[in-house]
PDB file of C-alpha atoms in Angstrom:
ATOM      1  CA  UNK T 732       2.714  31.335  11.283  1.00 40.00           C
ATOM      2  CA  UNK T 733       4.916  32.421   8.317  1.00 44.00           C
ATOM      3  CA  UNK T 734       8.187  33.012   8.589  1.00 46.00           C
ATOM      4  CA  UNK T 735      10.637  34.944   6.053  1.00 54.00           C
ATOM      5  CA  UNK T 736      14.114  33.858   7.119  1.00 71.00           C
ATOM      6  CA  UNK T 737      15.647  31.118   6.194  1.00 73.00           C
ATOM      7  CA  UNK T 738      17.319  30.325  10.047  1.00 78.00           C
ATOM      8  CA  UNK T 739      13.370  29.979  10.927  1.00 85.00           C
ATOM      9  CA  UNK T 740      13.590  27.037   9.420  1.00 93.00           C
ATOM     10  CA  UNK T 741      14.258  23.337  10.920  1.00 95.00           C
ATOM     11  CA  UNK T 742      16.656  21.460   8.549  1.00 97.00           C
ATOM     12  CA  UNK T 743      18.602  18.687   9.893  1.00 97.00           C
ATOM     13  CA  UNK T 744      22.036  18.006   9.081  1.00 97.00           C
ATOM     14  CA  UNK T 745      21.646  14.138   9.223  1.00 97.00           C
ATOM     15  CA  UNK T 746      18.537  14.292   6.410  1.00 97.00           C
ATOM     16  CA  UNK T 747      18.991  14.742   2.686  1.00 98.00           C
ATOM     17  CA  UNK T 748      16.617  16.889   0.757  1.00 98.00           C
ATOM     18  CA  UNK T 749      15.167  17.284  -2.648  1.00 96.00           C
ATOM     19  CA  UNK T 750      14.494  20.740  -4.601  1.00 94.00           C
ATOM     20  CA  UNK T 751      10.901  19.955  -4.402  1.00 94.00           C
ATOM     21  CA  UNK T 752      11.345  20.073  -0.384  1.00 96.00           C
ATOM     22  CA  UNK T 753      10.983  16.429   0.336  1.00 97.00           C
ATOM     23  CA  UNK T 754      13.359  15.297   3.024  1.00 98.00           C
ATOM     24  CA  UNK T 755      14.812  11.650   2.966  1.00 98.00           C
ATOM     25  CA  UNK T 756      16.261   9.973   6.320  1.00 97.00           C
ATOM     26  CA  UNK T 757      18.032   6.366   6.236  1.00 96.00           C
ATOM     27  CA  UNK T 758      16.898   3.482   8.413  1.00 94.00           C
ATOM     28  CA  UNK T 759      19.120   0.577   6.980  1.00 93.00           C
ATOM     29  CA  UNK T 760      17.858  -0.652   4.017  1.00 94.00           C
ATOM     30  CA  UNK T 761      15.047   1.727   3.748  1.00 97.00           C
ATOM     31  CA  UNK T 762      14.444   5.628   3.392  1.00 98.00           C
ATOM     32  CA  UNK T 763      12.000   7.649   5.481  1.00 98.00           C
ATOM     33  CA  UNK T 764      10.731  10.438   3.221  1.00 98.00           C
ATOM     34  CA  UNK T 765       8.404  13.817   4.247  1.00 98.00           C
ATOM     35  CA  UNK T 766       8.194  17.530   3.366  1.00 97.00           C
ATOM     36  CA  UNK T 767      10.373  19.902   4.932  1.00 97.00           C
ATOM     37  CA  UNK T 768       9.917  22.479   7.221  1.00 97.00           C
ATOM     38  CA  UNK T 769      10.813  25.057   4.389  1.00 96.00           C
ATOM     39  CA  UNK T 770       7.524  23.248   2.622  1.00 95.00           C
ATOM     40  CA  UNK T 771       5.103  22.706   5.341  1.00 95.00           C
ATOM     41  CA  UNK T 772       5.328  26.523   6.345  1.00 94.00           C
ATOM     42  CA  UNK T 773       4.550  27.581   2.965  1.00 94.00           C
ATOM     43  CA  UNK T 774       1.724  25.113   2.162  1.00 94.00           C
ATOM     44  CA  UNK T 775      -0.064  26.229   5.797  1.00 95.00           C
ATOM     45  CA  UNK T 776      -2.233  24.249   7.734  1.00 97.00           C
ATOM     46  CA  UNK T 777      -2.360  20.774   6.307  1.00 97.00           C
ATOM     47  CA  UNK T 778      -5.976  19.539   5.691  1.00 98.00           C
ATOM     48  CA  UNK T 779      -5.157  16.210   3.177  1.00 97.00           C
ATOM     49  CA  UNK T 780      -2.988  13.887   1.897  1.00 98.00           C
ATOM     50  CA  UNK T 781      -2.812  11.636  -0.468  1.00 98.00           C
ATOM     51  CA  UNK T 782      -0.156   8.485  -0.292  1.00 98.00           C
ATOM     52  CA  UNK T 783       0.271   5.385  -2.597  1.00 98.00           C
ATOM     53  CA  UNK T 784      -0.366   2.088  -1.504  1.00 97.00           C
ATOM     54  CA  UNK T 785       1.798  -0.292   0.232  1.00 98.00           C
ATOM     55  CA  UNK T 786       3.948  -2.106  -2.833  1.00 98.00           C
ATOM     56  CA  UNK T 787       3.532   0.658  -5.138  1.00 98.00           C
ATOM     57  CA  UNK T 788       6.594   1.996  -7.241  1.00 98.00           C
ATOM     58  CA  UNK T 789       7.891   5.184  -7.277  1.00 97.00           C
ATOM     59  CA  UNK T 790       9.771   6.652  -9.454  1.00 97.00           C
ATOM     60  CA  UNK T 791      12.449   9.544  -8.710  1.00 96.00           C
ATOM     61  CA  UNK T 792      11.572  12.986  -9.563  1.00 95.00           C
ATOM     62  CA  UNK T 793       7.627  11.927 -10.140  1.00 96.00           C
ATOM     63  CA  UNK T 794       4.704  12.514  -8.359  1.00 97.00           C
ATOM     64  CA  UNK T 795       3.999   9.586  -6.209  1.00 97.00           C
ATOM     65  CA  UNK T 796       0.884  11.864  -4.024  1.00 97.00           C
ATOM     66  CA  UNK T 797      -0.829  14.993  -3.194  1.00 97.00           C
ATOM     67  CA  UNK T 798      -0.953  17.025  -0.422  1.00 97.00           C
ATOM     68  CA  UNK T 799      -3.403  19.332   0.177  1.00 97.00           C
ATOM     69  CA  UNK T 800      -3.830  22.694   2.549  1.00 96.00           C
ATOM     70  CA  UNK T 801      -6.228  25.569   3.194  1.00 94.00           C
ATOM     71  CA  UNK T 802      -3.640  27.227   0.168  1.00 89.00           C
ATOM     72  CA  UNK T 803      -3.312  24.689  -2.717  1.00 91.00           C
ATOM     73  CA  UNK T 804      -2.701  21.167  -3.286  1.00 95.00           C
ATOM     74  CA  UNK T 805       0.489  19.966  -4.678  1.00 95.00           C
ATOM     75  CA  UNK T 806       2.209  17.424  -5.747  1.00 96.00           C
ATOM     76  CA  UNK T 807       4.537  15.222  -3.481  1.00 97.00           C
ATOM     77  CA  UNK T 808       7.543  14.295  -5.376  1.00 96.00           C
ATOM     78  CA  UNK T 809       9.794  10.971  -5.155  1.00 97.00           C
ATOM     79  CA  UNK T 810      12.573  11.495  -4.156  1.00 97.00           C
ATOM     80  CA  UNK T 811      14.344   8.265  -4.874  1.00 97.00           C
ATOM     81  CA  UNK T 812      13.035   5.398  -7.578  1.00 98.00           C
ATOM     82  CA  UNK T 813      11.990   2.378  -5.302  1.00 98.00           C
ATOM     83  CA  UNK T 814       8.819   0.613  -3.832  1.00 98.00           C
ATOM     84  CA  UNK T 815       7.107   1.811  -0.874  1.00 98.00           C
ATOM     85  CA  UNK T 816       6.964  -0.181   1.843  1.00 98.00           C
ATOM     86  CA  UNK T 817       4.946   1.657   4.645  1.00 98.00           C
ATOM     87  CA  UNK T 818       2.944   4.767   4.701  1.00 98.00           C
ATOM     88  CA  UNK T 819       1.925   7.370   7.512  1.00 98.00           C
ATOM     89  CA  UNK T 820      -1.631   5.710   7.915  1.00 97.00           C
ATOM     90  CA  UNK T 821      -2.005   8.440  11.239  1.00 98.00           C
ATOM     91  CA  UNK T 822      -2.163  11.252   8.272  1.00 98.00           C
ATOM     92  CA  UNK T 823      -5.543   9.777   7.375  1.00 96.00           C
ATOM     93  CA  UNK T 824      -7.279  11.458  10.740  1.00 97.00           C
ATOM     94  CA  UNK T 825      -4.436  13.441  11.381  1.00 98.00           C
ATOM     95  CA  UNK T 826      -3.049  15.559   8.515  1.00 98.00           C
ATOM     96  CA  UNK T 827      -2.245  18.232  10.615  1.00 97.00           C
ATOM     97  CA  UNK T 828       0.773  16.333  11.912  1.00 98.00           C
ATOM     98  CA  UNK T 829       2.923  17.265   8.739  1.00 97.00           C
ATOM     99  CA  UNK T 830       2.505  20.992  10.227  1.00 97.00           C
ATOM    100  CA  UNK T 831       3.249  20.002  13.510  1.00 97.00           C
ATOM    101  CA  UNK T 832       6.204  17.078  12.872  1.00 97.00           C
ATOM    102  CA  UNK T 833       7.357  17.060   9.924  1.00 97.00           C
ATOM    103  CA  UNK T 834      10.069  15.289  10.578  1.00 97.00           C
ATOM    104  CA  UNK T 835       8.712  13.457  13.212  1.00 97.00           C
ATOM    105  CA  UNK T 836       5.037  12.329  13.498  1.00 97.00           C
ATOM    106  CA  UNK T 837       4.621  13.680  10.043  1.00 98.00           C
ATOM    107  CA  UNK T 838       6.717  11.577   7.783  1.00 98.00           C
ATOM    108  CA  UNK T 839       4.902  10.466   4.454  1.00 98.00           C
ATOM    109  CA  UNK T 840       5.941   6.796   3.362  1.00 98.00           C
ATOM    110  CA  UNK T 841       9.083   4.493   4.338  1.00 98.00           C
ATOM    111  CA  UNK T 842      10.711   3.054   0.639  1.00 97.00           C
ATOM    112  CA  UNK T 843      12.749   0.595  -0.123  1.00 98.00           C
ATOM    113  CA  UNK T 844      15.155   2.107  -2.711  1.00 97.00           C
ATOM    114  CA  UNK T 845      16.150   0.723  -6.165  1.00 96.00           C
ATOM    115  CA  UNK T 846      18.545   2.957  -7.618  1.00 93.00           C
ATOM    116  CA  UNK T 847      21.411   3.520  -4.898  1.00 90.00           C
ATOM    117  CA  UNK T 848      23.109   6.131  -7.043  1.00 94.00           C
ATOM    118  CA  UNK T 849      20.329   8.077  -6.846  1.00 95.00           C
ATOM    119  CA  UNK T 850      21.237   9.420  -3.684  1.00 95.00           C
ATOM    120  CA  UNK T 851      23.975  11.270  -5.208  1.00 95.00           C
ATOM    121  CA  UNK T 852      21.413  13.617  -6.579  1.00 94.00           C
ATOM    122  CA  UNK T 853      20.116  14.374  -3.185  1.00 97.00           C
ATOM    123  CA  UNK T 854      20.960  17.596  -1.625  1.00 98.00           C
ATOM    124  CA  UNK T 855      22.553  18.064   1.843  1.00 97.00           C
ATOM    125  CA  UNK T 856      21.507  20.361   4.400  1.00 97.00           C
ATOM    126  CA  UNK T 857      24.190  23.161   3.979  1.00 96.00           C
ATOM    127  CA  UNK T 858      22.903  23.083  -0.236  1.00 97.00           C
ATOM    128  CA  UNK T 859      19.385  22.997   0.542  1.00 97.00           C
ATOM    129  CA  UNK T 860      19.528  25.959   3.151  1.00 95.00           C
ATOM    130  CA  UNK T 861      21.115  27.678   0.519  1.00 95.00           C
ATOM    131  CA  UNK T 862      18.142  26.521  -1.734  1.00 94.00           C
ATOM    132  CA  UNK T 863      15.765  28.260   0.447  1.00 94.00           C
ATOM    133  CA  UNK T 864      17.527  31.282   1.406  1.00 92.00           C
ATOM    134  CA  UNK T 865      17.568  31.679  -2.647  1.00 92.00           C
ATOM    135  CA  UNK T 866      13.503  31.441  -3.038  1.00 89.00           C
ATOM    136  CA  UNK T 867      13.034  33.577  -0.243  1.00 82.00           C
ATOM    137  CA  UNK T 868      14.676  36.575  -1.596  1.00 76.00           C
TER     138      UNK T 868
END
């Protein structure tokens, strides 16, 4: 289902978010990061992704995977420079679950960042609505 309205959206006022629609959630010394709701909607129905491995590094603003839908496939940014220590291994068989949980069930990879003033680049939820109430006009 698309939607055209910004308030259709889910976005979280704990998370912080990305331009390229990534969201990032803290778990003490590690990050949670996924697409937003904003993203998910846009791409459609999720068919593939693509993740690094387990110990990789990524690097923030770069790609670090793919993620493909019956649309396009695009690139999944990094949020934050760091190494990644989990990924969603349930996106394997279940890609879909970025459509239906994407901040849930549908995360992409846990990472351990490097860089903590990175997160000063990061946007908060008031500044990324505003982000997507700009693209949808």
């Amino acid at each position: 289902m698309e939607t055209d309205n910004v308030a259709d959206y889910q976005i979280p006022d704990e998370l912080q978010y990305t331009q390229e629609d990534e969201w990032v959630r803290h778990e003490g010394d590690a990050v949670l990061i996924g697409v937003t709701d904003f993203a998910q909607n846009q791409l459609g129905d999720i068919v593939f992704v693509e993740l690094p491995e387990v110990g990789a590094s990524t690097e923030a603003g770069a790609p670090f995977g793919t993620i493909e839908s019956v649309k396009a496939v695009s690139d999944l940014f990094a949020p934050l420079t760091g190494e990644v220590l989990e990924i969603n291994e349930a996106l394997e068989e279940q890609p879909e679950l970025v459509n239906e949980a994407c901040y849930g069930d549908g995360w992409l990879i846990k990472l351990r960042p490097t860089d903590g003033d990175e997160f000063e680049g990061l946007l908060d939820a008031d500044t990324y609505r505003n982000s997507v109430s700009e693209r949808e006009q």
